[in-house]
Amino acid sequence: MKKKLLILGLVLFVAMLGCAPKEEAPKVAPAAEGPKKGGTLVFGRGGDSVGLDPAYETDGNSFMVCDNIYEQLVAYKDESTDIEPGLATSWEISPDGLKYTFNLREGVTFHDGTPFNADAVVFSIGRMMKERNVKFFGEGFEIPAQERPPEYWVSMEMDDTVGSIEATGEYTVVFNLKRVEAPFIANMGMDFASIISPTAFVKDPKAFVRNPVGSGPFKFVEWVADDRIVLTAFADYWDKDKGPYLDKVVFRAIPENSVRFLELKAGNVDICQFPNPADVDLARKDPNLKLVSQPGMNVGYLGFNHTKDMWKNVHLRRAVAHAVNRQAIVDNIYQGMGQIAKNGIPPTMWGYNDDVPGYAYDPELAKKELNLAGYPDGEGLPELTLWSMPVPRPYNPEGLKVGIAMLGDMGKAGIRARIVSYDWGTYLKRQREQPDDRDLFQLGWTGDNGDPDNFLAVLFDGLASPAIRTQWKNERYHELMLKGKQTIDQGERARIYREAQQIMFDEVAAIPVAHSTVIWPMRKSVMNFKLHPTASVRMKSVWKE
Amino acid sequence: MLGFIIRRTLIIVPTLLGVSVVVFMLLAITPGDPAELLLGERATEESLDAMREYLGLKKPLHVQYGLFLKRLVKLDLGETIWTRQKVIVEIKERFPATIELSLAAMFLSCLFGITLGIVSATRQYSAFDYLSMLGSLVGVSMPVFWLGLVLILVFALNLGWFPVSGRIGIGTDLEVITNFYVIDAIWTRNWRALADVLHHLTLPAVALSTIPLAIVARMTRSSMLEVLRQDYIRTARAKGLSEIKVVFKHALRNGLIPVVTVVGLQFGILLGGAILTETVFAWPGVGKWIYEGVVKRDYMVIQGGTMLVATAFVVVNTLVDILYAVINPRISIQ
């Protein structure tokens, strides 16, 4: 009997092993000429999407799916944040910069068959307005009440920018602005400005977040929570010359980095997002894999508490800047997946000032500056607090480790400091309150629209608002930021922002630490996948060999 | 007996009420603001304020608790802060995956745990006994996270016997009815899907079963050893009964009573979701969902999730108590 029980157990176990089919790993075929149609691409990522209504989402995992379902009036070019026509074929800006007239593309339909027109634009953007100052051209739609504050619309201060939206023809929309806002066009390319099918939304506003309908190259099929989101090619897509080539795209949530990479090696996943740095080397050696990389549109920085008298002393700020060995931080903590920052904007962005030398790592110079600041050899300088993030962020993989490295560096220059950290929510909250018990803090930013204003004004212009996290206040800088917003000509704006970066450097507004680099391994069979600076994931023109 | 069952069932209500109060108080004293986490670096005072208002976080705590209880009576757990879905819907989407995995793990634990325990008890101090008890010690102490990765490396990547992660293959079609994939596959007579689902279930179930298996094996062994020393067993042997009859007919029924309790407790724990196993095997269950709710301070997920786990735990243990009374009628009288 005992033997029988054991045997029964073993038989059951072996039966479980044996009865399953084996999945065949895709073979890497020699590259053929031109795009190939068909196939399923599986994208492995760290987490599930939160929702798929672009007006209300804030996270990358949601936007990467939205990027393939929806389109905006204007689009970012494939590998930059330069603007090109999207659902609008052209646009005119009035001489005073307050009226934007968009001419819309004809013959576009949403996935549910609803035709795309000016009313769809008025509906999609108008639903985010606090005061719905909108006019439809045709019958129009009743815009349902807002479910919650549309986060991006609010944080990009769009209610202060957009006065009214008017459909003046079936394919013409006019935006009347309250103020001149040069980044407005770039904002219209962001995910929150996606154009949705109004009929689908009106049918059941609450259900839309899980049943998205747009006009993009792929349409939504299925969502299995915490597991996968499945999209299929949209047969009536307007831009057929450029795709979609794939039949199906599956976004799979695989939370553990190393398991996600193993799925890639096993051939069950075609692209692996956010691998462990150690796995990047393994991918390099694997004949079936390749790496695609892109400098991230982000910056991690070390800020000062400018509200404290002590930090009004530029020599003290400069002493810290020269004390920190940022190269070592990038090499050891970013593990090569990053580059030293010398400006508050990433080098891939227009308006970047390459003439700014950046702060050299020089402990001797740091000591001299400390002397000039009135703290010879650190004498009289209290122990500083260095706030460090408890969580990995796109611009900083390990805030605490970076903080510890900085402590060591500063110690060599005679600056004593200790690390302070809170849970992430408290950290953000207390940081904004500018408490006295904070001297230095780490933080960063990931760009939204590729416009320098989105970094330089939002992060560093303390005179604009008490909500600016760095609270650095400089009259000239503030003037430049206002001018930058109100100047339409991009060449002129670039000049303005270059000057602003020079001021930031001279005045040591903050210490830019690093820009992280995004490196994703993928199967060699994946063709034409381009990492975008905004981190959007575009499957439109991707195919599999 | 009926009175016992009714009494035992009624205790569930105050227990859960107590849990809800504790959860609420813990949330009140835990630092972290969901609005702040939701909006991240780009939050402004204005957007934060609007978000707190929308989320109902500005209401006093006792009002929030009152609202929660009011909804709870109607079996409505509200909407999550992050995904804006009904909490009950989110649970329905994930709990079957957890139950399926827990049942599979408990099946393995009981099958192998009880077998090992019995064999070890009947051959006390034999090599088999030492080996199986050493094995169970290793099983208890092995980090599930590490074991999961090793299982994936060996059985999925190198040997290719099993899929690496997930509940079902990308290419496998299955009409989902109950969200219990095994049941759905059998229901729709989709044998290919059933094979695929079992195939996916094996490695996570093995990883998850190690700890309960070891505990069950040790418990069975010690309990059986105790029973086998009792007088009535000696009498049974003296009557000339075969060893198999003595062990399985006379000793096992009594020996299993403490084992049933342990199995119930372990099953209750597993139903709370196995965060590590779910994370390693990308298994879309409630454990990781609740964990992420905690990280993101999604109060609705934390409340709903905790109530779910508490309910599951209490229900399983009530069932165990009742089962206990069935096995040993003396218990209901006390």
Coordinates of N, CA, C and O in Angstrom, one line a residue, chain A residues 435-504:
Chain A
P435 N 11.6 72.1 4.0 CA 11.9 72.2 5.4 C 13.4 72.6 5.7 O 14.2 72.4 4.9
D436 N 13.6 73.1 6.9 CA 14.9 73.6 7.3 C 15.9 72.4 7.5 O 17.1 72.6 7.4
D437 N 15.3 71.2 7.8 CA 16.2 70.1 8.1 C 16.7 69.4 6.8 O 17.2 68.3 6.8
R438 N 16.6 70.1 5.7 CA 17.1 69.6 4.4 C 18.1 70.5 3.8 O 17.7 71.7 3.5
D439 N 19.3 70.1 3.6 CA 20.3 70.9 2.9 C 20.4 70.6 1.4 O 20.3 71.4 0.6
L440 N 20.6 69.3 1.1 CA 20.8 68.9 -0.2 C 19.7 67.8 -0.5 O 19.3 67.1 0.4
F441 N 19.3 67.7 -1.7 CA 18.3 66.7 -2.1 C 18.5 66.2 -3.5 O 18.9 66.9 -4.4
Q442 N 18.3 64.9 -3.6 CA 18.3 64.3 -5.0 C 16.9 64.2 -5.6 O 16.0 63.9 -4.9
L443 N 16.8 64.6 -6.8 CA 15.6 64.4 -7.5 C 15.9 64.4 -9.0 O 17.0 64.4 -9.4
G444 N 14.9 64.4 -9.8 CA 15.1 64.4 -11.3 C 13.8 64.6 -12.0 O 12.8 64.9 -11.4
W445 N 13.9 64.4 -13.3 CA 12.8 64.7 -14.2 C 12.9 63.9 -15.4 O 14.0 63.7 -16.0
T446 N 11.7 63.4 -15.9 CA 11.7 62.8 -17.2 C 10.8 63.7 -18.1 O 9.7 64.1 -17.7
G447 N 11.3 64.0 -19.3 CA 10.7 65.0 -20.1 C 9.4 64.5 -20.7 O 9.1 63.3 -20.9
D448 N 8.5 65.5 -20.9 CA 7.2 65.1 -21.4 C 7.0 65.4 -22.9 O 6.5 64.6 -23.7
N449 N 7.6 66.5 -23.4 CA 7.3 66.9 -24.8 C 8.5 67.4 -25.6 O 8.4 67.9 -26.6
G450 N 9.7 67.1 -25.0 CA 10.9 67.5 -25.8 C 11.2 68.9 -25.8 O 12.0 69.4 -26.6
D451 N 10.5 69.7 -25.1 CA 10.7 71.2 -25.1 C 11.6 71.6 -23.9 O 11.3 71.2 -22.8
P452 N 12.6 72.4 -24.1 CA 13.5 72.8 -23.0 C 12.8 73.4 -21.9 O 13.1 73.3 -20.7
D453 N 11.7 74.1 -22.2 CA 10.8 74.8 -21.2 C 10.4 73.8 -20.2 O 10.3 74.0 -19.0
N454 N 10.1 72.6 -20.6 CA 9.6 71.5 -19.8 C 10.6 71.0 -18.8 O 10.3 70.3 -17.8
F455 N 11.9 71.4 -19.0 CA 12.9 71.1 -18.0 C 13.3 72.4 -17.2 O 13.2 72.5 -16.0
L456 N 13.7 73.4 -18.0 CA 14.4 74.5 -17.4 C 13.4 75.4 -16.6 O 13.8 75.9 -15.5
A457 N 12.2 75.6 -17.1 CA 11.3 76.4 -16.3 C 10.6 75.5 -15.2 O 10.6 76.0 -14.1
V458 N 10.2 74.3 -15.5 CA 9.5 73.5 -14.6 C 10.3 73.1 -13.4 O 9.9 73.1 -12.2
L459 N 11.7 73.0 -13.6 CA 12.5 72.5 -12.5 C 13.2 73.6 -11.8 O 13.4 73.6 -10.5
F460 N 13.6 74.7 -12.5 CA 14.6 75.6 -11.9 C 14.1 77.1 -11.7 O 14.8 77.8 -11.1
D461 N 13.0 77.4 -12.3 CA 12.6 78.8 -12.2 C 11.8 79.1 -10.9 O 10.5 79.2 -11.0
G462 N 12.5 79.2 -9.8 CA 11.8 79.4 -8.5 C 10.9 80.7 -8.4 O 10.0 80.7 -7.6
L463 N 11.2 81.7 -9.3 CA 10.4 82.9 -9.2 C 9.0 82.7 -9.8 O 8.1 83.5 -9.6
A464 N 8.9 81.6 -10.6 CA 7.6 81.4 -11.3 C 6.5 81.0 -10.3 O 5.4 81.3 -10.5
S465 N 6.9 80.1 -9.3 CA 5.9 79.6 -8.4 C 6.6 79.0 -7.2 O 7.7 78.4 -7.3
P466 N 5.9 79.0 -6.1 CA 6.5 78.3 -4.9 C 6.5 76.8 -5.0 O 7.0 76.1 -4.2
A467 N 5.8 76.3 -6.1 CA 5.7 74.9 -6.3 C 6.9 74.3 -7.0 O 7.2 73.1 -7.0
I468 N 7.8 75.2 -7.5 CA 9.0 74.8 -8.2 C 9.9 74.1 -7.1 O 10.2 74.8 -6.1
R469 N 10.3 72.9 -7.4 CA 11.0 72.1 -6.3 C 12.3 72.7 -5.9 O 12.7 72.5 -4.7
T470 N 13.1 73.3 -6.8 CA 14.4 73.7 -6.4 C 14.4 75.1 -5.7 O 15.3 75.4 -5.0
Q471 N 13.4 75.9 -6.0 CA 13.2 77.2 -5.4 C 14.5 78.1 -5.6 O 14.8 78.9 -4.7
W472 N 15.2 77.9 -6.7 CA 16.3 78.8 -7.0 C 15.7 80.0 -7.6 O 14.9 79.9 -8.6
K473 N 16.1 81.2 -7.2 CA 15.5 82.4 -7.7 C 16.5 83.3 -8.3 O 17.5 83.8 -7.6
N474 N 16.4 83.6 -9.6 CA 17.3 84.5 -10.3 C 16.5 85.3 -11.3 O 15.8 84.7 -12.2
E475 N 16.6 86.6 -11.2 CA 15.8 87.5 -12.0 C 16.0 87.3 -13.5 O 15.0 87.1 -14.3
R476 N 17.2 87.3 -13.9 CA 17.5 87.1 -15.3 C 17.0 85.8 -15.9 O 16.5 85.7 -17.0
Y477 N 17.2 84.8 -15.1 CA 16.8 83.4 -15.5 C 15.3 83.5 -15.7 O 14.7 82.9 -16.7
H478 N 14.6 84.1 -14.7 CA 13.1 84.1 -14.8 C 12.7 84.9 -16.1 O 11.8 84.4 -16.8
E479 N 13.3 86.0 -16.3 CA 13.0 86.8 -17.5 C 13.2 85.9 -18.8 O 12.3 85.9 -19.7
L480 N 14.3 85.2 -18.8 CA 14.6 84.3 -20.0 C 13.5 83.2 -20.1 O 13.0 82.9 -21.2
M481 N 13.0 82.7 -19.0 CA 12.0 81.6 -19.1 C 10.7 82.2 -19.7 O 10.1 81.5 -20.5
L482 N 10.3 83.4 -19.2 CA 9.1 84.0 -19.7 C 9.3 84.3 -21.2 O 8.4 84.0 -22.0
K483 N 10.4 84.8 -21.6 CA 10.7 85.1 -23.0 C 10.6 83.8 -23.8 O 10.1 83.8 -24.9
G484 N 11.2 82.8 -23.3 CA 11.2 81.5 -24.0 C 9.8 81.0 -24.3 O 9.6 80.5 -25.4
K485 N 9.0 81.1 -23.3 CA 7.6 80.7 -23.5 C 6.9 81.5 -24.6 O 6.0 81.0 -25.3
Q486 N 7.2 82.8 -24.6 CA 6.4 83.7 -25.5 C 7.1 83.9 -26.8 O 6.6 84.7 -27.6
T487 N 8.2 83.3 -27.1 CA 8.8 83.4 -28.4 C 8.4 82.2 -29.3 O 8.6 81.1 -28.8
I488 N 7.9 82.4 -30.5 CA 7.5 81.3 -31.3 C 8.7 80.7 -32.0 O 8.8 79.5 -32.2
D489 N 9.6 81.6 -32.5 CA 10.7 81.1 -33.4 C 11.7 80.2 -32.6 O 12.2 80.6 -31.6
Q490 N 11.9 79.0 -33.1 CA 12.6 78.0 -32.3 C 14.1 78.4 -32.2 O 14.8 78.2 -31.2
G491 N 14.7 79.0 -33.3 CA 16.1 79.4 -33.3 C 16.3 80.4 -32.1 O 17.3 80.3 -31.4
E492 N 15.4 81.4 -32.1 CA 15.5 82.4 -31.0 C 15.4 81.8 -29.6 O 16.1 82.1 -28.7
R493 N 14.4 80.8 -29.5 CA 14.2 80.2 -28.3 C 15.5 79.4 -27.8 O 15.9 79.4 -26.7
A494 N 16.1 78.7 -28.8 CA 17.3 78.0 -28.5 C 18.4 78.9 -27.9 O 19.0 78.5 -26.9
R495 N 18.5 80.1 -28.5 CA 19.5 81.0 -28.0 C 19.2 81.4 -26.5 O 20.0 81.5 -25.7
I496 N 17.9 81.6 -26.3 CA 17.4 82.0 -24.9 C 17.8 80.9 -23.9 O 18.3 81.2 -22.8
Y497 N 17.5 79.7 -24.3 CA 17.7 78.6 -23.3 C 19.2 78.3 -23.1 O 19.6 77.9 -22.1
R498 N 20.0 78.6 -24.2 CA 21.4 78.4 -24.0 C 22.0 79.4 -23.0 O 22.8 79.0 -22.1
E499 N 21.5 80.6 -23.1 CA 21.9 81.6 -22.1 C 21.5 81.2 -20.7 O 22.3 81.3 -19.7
A500 N 20.3 80.7 -20.6 CA 19.8 80.2 -19.3 C 20.7 79.1 -18.7 O 20.9 79.1 -17.5
Q501 N 21.1 78.2 -19.5 CA 22.0 77.1 -19.0 C 23.3 77.7 -18.5 O 23.9 77.2 -17.5
Q502 N 23.8 78.7 -19.2 CA 25.1 79.3 -18.7 C 24.9 79.9 -17.4 O 25.7 79.7 -16.5
I503 N 23.8 80.6 -17.2 CA 23.5 81.2 -15.9 C 23.4 80.1 -14.8 O 24.0 80.3 -13.7
M504 N 22.7 79.1 -15.1 CA 22.6 78.0 -14.1 C 23.9 77.4 -13.7 O 24.2 77.2 -12.6

